[in-house]
Tab-separated table of C-alpha atoms in Angstrom:
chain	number	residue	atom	x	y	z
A	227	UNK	CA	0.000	0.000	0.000
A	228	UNK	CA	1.224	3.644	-1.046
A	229	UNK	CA	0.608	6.492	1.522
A	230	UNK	CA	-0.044	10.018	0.642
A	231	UNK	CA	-0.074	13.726	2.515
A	232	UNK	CA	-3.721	14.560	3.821
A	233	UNK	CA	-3.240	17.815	2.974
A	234	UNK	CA	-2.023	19.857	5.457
A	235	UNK	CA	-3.234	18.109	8.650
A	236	UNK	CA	0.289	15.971	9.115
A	237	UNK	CA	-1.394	12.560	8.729
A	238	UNK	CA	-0.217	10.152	6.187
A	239	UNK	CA	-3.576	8.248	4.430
A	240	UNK	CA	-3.511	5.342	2.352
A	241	UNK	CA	-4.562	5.703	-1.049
A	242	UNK	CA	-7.246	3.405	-1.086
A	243	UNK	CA	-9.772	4.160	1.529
A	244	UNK	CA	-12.643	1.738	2.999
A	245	UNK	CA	-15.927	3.511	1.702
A	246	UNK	CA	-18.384	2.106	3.692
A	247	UNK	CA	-21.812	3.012	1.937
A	248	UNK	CA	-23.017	-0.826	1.381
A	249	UNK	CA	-22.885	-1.245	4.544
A	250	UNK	CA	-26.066	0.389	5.155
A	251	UNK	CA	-27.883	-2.359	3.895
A	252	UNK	CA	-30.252	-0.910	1.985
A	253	UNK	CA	-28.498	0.794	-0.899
A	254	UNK	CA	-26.447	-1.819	-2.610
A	255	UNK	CA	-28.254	-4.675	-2.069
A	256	UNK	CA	-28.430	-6.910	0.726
A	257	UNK	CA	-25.103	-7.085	2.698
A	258	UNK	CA	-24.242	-8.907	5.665
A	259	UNK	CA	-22.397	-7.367	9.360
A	260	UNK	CA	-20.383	-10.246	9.704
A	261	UNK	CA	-19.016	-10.178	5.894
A	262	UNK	CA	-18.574	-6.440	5.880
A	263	UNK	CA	-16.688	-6.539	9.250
A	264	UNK	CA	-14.468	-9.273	7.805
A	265	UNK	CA	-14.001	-7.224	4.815
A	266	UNK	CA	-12.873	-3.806	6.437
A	267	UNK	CA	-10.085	-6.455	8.585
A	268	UNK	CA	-9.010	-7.368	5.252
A	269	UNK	CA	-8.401	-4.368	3.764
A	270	UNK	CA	-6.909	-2.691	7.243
A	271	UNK	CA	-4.841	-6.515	6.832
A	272	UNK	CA	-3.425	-5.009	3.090
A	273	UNK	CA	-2.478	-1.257	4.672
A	274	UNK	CA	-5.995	0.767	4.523
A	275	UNK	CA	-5.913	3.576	7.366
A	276	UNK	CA	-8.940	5.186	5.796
A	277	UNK	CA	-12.478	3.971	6.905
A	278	UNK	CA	-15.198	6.134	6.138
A	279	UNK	CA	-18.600	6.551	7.242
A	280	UNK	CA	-21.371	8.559	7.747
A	281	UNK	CA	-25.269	8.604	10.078
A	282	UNK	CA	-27.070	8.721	6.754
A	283	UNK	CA	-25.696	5.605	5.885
A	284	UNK	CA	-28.871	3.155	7.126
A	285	UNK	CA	-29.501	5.812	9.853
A	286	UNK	CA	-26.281	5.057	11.647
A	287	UNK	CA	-26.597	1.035	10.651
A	288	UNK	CA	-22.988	1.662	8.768
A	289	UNK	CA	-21.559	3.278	11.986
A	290	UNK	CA	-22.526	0.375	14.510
A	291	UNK	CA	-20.847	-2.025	11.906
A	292	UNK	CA	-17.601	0.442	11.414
A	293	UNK	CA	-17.685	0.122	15.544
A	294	UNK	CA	-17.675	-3.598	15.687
A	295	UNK	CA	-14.542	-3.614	13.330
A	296	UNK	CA	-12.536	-0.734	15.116
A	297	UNK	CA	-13.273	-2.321	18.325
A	298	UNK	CA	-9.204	-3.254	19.032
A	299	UNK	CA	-8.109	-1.417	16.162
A	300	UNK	CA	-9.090	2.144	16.629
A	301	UNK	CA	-6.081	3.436	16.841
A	302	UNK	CA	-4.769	2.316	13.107
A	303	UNK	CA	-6.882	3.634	11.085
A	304	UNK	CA	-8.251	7.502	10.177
A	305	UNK	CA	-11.860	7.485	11.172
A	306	UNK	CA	-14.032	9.896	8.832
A	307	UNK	CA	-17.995	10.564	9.555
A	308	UNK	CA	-19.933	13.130	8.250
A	309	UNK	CA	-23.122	15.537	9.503
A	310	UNK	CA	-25.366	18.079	8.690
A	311	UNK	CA	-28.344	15.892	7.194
A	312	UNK	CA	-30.682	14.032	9.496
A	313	UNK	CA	-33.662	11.858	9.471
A	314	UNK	CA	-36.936	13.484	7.997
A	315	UNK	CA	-40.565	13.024	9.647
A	316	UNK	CA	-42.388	10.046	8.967
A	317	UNK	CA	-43.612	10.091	4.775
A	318	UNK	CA	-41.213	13.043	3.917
A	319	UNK	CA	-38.487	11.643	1.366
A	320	UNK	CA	-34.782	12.367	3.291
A	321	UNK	CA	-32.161	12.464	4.329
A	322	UNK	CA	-32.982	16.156	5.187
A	323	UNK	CA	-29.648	18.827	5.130
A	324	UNK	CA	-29.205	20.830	8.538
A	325	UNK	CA	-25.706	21.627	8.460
A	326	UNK	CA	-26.975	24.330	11.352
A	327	UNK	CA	-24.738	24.305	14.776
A	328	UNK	CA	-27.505	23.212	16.846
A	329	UNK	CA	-27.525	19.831	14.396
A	330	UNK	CA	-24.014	19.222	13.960
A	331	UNK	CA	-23.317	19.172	17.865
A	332	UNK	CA	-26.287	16.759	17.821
A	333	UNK	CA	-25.095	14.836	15.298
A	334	UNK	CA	-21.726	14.473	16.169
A	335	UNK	CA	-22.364	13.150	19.855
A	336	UNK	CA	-24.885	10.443	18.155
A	337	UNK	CA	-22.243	9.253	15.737
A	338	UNK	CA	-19.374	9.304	18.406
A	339	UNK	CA	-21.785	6.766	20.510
A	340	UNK	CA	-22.061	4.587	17.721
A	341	UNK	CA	-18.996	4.259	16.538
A	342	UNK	CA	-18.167	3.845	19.948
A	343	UNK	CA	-14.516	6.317	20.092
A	344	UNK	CA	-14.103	9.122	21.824
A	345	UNK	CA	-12.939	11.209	18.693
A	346	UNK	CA	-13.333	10.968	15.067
A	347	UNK	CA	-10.268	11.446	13.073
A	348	UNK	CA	-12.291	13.640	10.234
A	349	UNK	CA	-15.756	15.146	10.816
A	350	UNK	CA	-17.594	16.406	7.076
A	351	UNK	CA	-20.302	18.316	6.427
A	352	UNK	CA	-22.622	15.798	3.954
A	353	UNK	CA	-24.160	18.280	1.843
A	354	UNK	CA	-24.003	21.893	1.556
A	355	UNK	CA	-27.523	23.063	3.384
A	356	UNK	CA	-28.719	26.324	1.570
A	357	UNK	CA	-30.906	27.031	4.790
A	358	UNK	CA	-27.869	27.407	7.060
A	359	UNK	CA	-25.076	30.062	6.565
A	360	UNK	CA	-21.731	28.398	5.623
A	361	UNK	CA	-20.322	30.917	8.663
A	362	UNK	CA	-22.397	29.283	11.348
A	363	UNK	CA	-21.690	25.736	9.534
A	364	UNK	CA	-18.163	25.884	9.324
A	365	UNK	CA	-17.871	27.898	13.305
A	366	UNK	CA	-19.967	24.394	14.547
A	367	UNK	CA	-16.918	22.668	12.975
A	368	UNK	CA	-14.496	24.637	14.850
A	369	UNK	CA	-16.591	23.829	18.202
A	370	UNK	CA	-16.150	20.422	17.529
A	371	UNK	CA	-12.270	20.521	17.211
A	372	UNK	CA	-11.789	22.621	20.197
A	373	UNK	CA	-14.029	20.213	22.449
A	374	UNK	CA	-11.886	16.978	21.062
A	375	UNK	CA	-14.449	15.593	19.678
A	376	UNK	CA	-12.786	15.431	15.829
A	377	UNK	CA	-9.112	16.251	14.687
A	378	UNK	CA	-9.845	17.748	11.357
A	379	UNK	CA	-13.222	18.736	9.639
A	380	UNK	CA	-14.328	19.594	6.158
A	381	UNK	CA	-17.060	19.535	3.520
A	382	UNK	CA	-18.506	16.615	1.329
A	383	UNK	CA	-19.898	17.606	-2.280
A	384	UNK	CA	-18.673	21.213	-2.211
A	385	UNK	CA	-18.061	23.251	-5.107
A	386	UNK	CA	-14.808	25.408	-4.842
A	387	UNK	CA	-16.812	28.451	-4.572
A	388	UNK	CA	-18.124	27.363	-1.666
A	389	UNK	CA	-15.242	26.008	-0.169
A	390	UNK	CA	-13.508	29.249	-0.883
A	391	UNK	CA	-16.936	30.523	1.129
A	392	UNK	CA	-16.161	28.451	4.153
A	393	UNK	CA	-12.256	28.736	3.974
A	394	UNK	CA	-13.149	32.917	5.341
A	395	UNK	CA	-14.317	31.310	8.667
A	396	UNK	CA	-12.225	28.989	9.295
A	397	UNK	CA	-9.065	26.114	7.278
A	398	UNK	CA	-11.217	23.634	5.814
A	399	UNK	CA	-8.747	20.344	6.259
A	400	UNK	CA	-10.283	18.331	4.100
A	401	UNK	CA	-13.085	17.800	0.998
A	402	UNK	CA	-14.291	15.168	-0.416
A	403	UNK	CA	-16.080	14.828	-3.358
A	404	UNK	CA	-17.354	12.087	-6.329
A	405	UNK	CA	-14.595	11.417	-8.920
A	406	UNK	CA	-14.425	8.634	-11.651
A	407	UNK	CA	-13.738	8.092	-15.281
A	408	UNK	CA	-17.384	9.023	-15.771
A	409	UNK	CA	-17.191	11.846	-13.657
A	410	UNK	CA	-15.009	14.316	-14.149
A	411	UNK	CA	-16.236	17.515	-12.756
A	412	UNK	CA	-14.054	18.368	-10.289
A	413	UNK	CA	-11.280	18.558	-12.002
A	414	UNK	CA	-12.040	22.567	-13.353
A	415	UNK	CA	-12.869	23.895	-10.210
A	416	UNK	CA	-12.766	21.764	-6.959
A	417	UNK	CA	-9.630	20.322	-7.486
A	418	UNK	CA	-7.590	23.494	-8.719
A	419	UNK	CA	-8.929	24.767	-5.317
A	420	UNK	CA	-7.935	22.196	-3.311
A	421	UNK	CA	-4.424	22.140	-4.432
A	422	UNK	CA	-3.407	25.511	-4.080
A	423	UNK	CA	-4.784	25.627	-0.830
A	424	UNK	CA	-3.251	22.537	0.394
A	425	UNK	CA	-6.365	20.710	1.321
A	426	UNK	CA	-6.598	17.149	1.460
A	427	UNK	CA	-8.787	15.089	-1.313
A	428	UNK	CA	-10.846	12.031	-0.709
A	429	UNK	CA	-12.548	10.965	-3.982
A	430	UNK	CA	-15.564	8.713	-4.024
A	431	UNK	CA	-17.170	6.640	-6.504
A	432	UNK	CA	-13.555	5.611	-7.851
A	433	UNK	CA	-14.997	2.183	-9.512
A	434	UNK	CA	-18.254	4.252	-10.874
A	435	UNK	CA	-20.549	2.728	-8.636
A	436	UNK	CA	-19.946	-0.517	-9.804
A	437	UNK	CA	-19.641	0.783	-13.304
A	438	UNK	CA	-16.381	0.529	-13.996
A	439	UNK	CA	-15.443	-2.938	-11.903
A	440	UNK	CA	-16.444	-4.472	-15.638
A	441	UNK	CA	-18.984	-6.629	-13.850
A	442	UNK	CA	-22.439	-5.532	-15.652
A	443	UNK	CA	-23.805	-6.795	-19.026
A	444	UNK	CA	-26.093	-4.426	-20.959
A	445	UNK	CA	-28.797	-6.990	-19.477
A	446	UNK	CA	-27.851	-6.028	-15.839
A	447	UNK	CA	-31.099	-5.118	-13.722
A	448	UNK	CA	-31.277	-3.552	-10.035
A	449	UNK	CA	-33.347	-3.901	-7.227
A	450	UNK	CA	-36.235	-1.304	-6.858
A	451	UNK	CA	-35.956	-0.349	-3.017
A	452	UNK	CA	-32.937	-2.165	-2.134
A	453	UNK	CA	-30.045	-1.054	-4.878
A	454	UNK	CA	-29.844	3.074	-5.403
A	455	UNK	CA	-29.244	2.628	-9.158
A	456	UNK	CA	-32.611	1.107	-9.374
A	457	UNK	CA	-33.541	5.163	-10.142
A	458	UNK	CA	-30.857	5.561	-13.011
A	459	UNK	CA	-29.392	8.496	-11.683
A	460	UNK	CA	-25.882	8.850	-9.964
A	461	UNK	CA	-25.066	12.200	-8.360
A	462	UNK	CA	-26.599	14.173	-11.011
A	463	UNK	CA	-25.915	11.966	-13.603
A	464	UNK	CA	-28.345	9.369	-15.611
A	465	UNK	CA	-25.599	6.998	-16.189
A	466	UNK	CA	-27.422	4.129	-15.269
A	467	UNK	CA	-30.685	5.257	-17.318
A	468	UNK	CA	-32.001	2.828	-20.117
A	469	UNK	CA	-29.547	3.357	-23.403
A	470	UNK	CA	-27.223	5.170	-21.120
A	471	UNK	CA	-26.676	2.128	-19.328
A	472	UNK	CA	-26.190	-0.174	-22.091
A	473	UNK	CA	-24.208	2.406	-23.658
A	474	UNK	CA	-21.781	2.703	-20.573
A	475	UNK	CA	-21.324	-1.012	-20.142
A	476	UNK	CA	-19.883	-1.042	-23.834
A	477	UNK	CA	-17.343	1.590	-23.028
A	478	UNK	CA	-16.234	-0.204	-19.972
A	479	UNK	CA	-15.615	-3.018	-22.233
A	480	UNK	CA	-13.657	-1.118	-24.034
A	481	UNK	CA	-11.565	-0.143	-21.293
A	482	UNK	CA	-11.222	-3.524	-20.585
A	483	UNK	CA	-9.666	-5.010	-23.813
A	484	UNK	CA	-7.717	-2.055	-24.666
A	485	UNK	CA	-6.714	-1.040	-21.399
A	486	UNK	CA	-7.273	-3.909	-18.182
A	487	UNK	CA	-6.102	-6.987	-20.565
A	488	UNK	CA	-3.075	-6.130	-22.302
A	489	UNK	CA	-1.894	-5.223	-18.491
A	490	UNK	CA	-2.719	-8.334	-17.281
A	491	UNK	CA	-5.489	-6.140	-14.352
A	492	UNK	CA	-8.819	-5.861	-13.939
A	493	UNK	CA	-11.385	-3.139	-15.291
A	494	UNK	CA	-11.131	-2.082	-11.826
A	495	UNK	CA	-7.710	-2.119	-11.174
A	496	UNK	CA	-7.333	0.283	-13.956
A	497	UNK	CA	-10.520	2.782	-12.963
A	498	UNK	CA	-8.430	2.937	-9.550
A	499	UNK	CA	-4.862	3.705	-10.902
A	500	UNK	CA	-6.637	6.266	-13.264
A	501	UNK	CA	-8.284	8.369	-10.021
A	502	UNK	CA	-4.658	8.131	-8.567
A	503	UNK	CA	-3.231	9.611	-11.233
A	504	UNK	CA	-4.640	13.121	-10.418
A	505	UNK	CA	-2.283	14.608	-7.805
A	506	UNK	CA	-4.939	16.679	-6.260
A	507	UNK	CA	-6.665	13.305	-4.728
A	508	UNK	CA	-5.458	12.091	-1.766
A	509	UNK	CA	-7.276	8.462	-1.078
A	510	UNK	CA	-9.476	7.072	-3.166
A	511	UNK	CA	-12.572	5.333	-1.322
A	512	UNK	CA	-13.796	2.258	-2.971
A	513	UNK	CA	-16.425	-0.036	-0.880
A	514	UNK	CA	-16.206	-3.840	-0.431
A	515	UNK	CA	-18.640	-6.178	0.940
A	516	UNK	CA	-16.245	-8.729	1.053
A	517	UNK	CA	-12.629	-9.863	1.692
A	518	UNK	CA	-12.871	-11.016	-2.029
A	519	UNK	CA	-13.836	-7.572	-3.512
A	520	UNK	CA	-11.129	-5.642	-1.199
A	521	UNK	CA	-8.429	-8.447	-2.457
A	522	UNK	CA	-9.840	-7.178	-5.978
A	523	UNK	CA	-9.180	-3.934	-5.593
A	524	UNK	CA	-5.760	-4.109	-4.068
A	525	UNK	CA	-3.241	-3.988	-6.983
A	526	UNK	CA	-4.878	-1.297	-8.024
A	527	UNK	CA	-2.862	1.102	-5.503
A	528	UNK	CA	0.002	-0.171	-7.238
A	529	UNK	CA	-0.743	0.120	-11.124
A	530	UNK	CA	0.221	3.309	-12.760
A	531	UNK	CA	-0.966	3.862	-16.001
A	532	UNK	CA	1.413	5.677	-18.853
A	533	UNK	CA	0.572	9.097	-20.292
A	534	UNK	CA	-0.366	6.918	-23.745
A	535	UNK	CA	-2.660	4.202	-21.610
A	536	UNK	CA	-4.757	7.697	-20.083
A	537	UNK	CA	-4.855	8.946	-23.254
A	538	UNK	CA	-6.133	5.886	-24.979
A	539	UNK	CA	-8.642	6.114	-21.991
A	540	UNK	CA	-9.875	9.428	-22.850
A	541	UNK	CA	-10.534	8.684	-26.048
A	542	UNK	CA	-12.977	5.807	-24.843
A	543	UNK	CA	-14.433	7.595	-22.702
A	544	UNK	CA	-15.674	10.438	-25.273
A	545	UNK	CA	-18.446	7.759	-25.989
A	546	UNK	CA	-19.485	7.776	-22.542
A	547	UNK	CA	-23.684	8.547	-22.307
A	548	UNK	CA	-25.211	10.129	-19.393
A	549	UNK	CA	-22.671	12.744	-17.707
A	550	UNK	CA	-23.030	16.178	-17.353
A	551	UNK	CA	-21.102	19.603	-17.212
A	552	UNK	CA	-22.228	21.073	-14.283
A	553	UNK	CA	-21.732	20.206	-10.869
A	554	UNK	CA	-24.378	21.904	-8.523
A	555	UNK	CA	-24.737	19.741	-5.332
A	556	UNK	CA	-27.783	21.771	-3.636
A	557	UNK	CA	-29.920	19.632	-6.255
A	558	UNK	CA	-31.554	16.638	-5.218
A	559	UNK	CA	-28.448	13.631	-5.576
A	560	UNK	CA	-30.576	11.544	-7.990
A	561	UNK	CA	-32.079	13.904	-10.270
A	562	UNK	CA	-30.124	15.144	-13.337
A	563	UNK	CA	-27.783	18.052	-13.078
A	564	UNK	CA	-27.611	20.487	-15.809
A	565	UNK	CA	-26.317	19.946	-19.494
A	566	UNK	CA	-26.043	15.929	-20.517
A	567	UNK	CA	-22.903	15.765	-22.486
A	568	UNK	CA	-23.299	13.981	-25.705
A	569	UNK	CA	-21.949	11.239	-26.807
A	570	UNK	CA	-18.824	11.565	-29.164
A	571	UNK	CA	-18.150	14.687	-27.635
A	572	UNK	CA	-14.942	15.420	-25.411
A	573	UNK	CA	-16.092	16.416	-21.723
């Protein structure tokens, strides 16, 4: 395993990071506590010091099963949770953003009880709230370094603008944002940011939500209720919508023949090297449900792929279907976000 500067807050972070979305249950299909603990062991095992969480995954299911797997091993790895969304009322669709002080301090306590630590290594905001001043956000932050309860905070799905925003109140340590060969919007604005200022990068999505792990056929269905991409649309983008879908899987083959094959790696093997590649990104989080997928992913923190191999890659991906231009997180995650970008047409 490689290691990598978090920014500027001293800590060395291993450039694959334990995303631990699935384990809410609920999103990606069925998953079970026992497997996922055994799969975060694994990948701590192969050098991961990045585990990261948040409430809204299951309402704090993903927590209690990051706390089992800590339990005697707290102390190796850099803990990340999140705040600033909570639970709606009964029949309202959620989660709901509050990134308002009152919430955080809530929110933080709830998550430090489940994860069952005293201190979390990385507190983020989820989601930019437009009903709470980034000031008051971002000074609730600060509260929750000076009382011990987090060593570092920062913002999840922030545009650089807004970073820039928060960055008048107070160093913003950290951001982390959605980044894959399908996604490439951070790279104008967020990431220019982030380097110049020094702040650490924690990309997720690195394997496309399963896009890019080469494991769908065009025939591929998921599960209405219990699998996210049920809905066709990931973080503003329909990638997974109808002819988008089919039209992605094709490209991914693509990548693999070309690409994955001639190396002797895996489709995802190569979608991870290619996130590494950018030298604003710090860690890339990919999820695992099992030892199996995390042994999967593995070589991928080693492979580096030549300045002909991305290039070939770009050219692929022009015939991507399904991404847009902008990125404008205070929309709704799965509805479409500005401008499609056709396909056949550079990004």
């Amino acid at each position: 395993m490689r290691y990598r500067p978090f920014g500027r807050t001293g800590l060395q972070i291993s450039v694959v990071g334990f995303g631990c979305w699935p384990m809410a249950g609920d999103r990606y299909g069925v998953i079970e506590d026992d497997e996922a603990v055994r799969a975060i062991h694994r990948a701590l095992d192969l050098g991961v010091n990045c585990v990261d969480t948040a409430p809204a995954y299951g309402a704090g299911h993903s927590e209690e099963v990051v706390a089992r797997a800590l339990e005697k091993r707290r102390r190796d790895v850099i803990l990340v949770t999140k705040c600033g969304v909570k639970v709606p009322p009964p029949g309202q669709p959620g989660p709901l953003r509050d990134a308002s002080r009152a919430n955080i301090l809530r929110a933080i306590d709830a998550s430090l009880k489940r994860l069952r630590t005293d201190w979390a290594d990385v507190l983020l905001v989820h989601w930019p709230d437009p009903g709470t001043p980034f000031e008051e956000t971002v000074r609730a932050l600060e509260e929750v370094v000076a009382s011990g309860r987090a060593r570092f905070v920062g913002v999840s799905n922030f545009t650089g603008a807004m970073l820039a925003e928060c960055m008048r109140t107070r160093r913003v340590d950290v951001s982390q944002v959605g980044y894959h060969m399908l996604d490439r919007r951070q790279e104008r604005e967020t990431f220019p940011y982030c380097q110049a200022e020094g702040i650490g990068v924690m990309g997720y999505g690195s394997l496309g939500h399963g896009l890019l792990t080469g494991a769908f056929t065009a025939a591929t269905t998921f599960e209405a209720g219990r699998d996210w991409r049920a809905g066709g649309i990931a973080f503003g983008q329909p990638l997974f919508r109808g002819d988008n879908f089919k039209t992605n899987v094709a490209v991914v083959e693509r990548v693999r023949r070309e690409i994955a094959a001639p190396r002797g790696a895996t489709v995802s093997q190569v979608a991870l090297a290619w996130v590494l590649g950018h030298p604003a990104v710090s860690t890339a989080l990919v999820g695992a449900r099992t030892p199996a997928e995390v042994d999967a992913n593995d070589a991928g923190a080693a492979l580096e792929l030549s300045t002909a191999e991305r290039a070939t890659i770009d050219a692929i991906l022009v015939g991507a279907a399904g991404r847009v231009r902008e990125f404008t997180p205070l929309r709704p995650a799965m509805e479409p976000w500005g401008q499609e970008i056709p396909a056949g047409r550079p990004a």
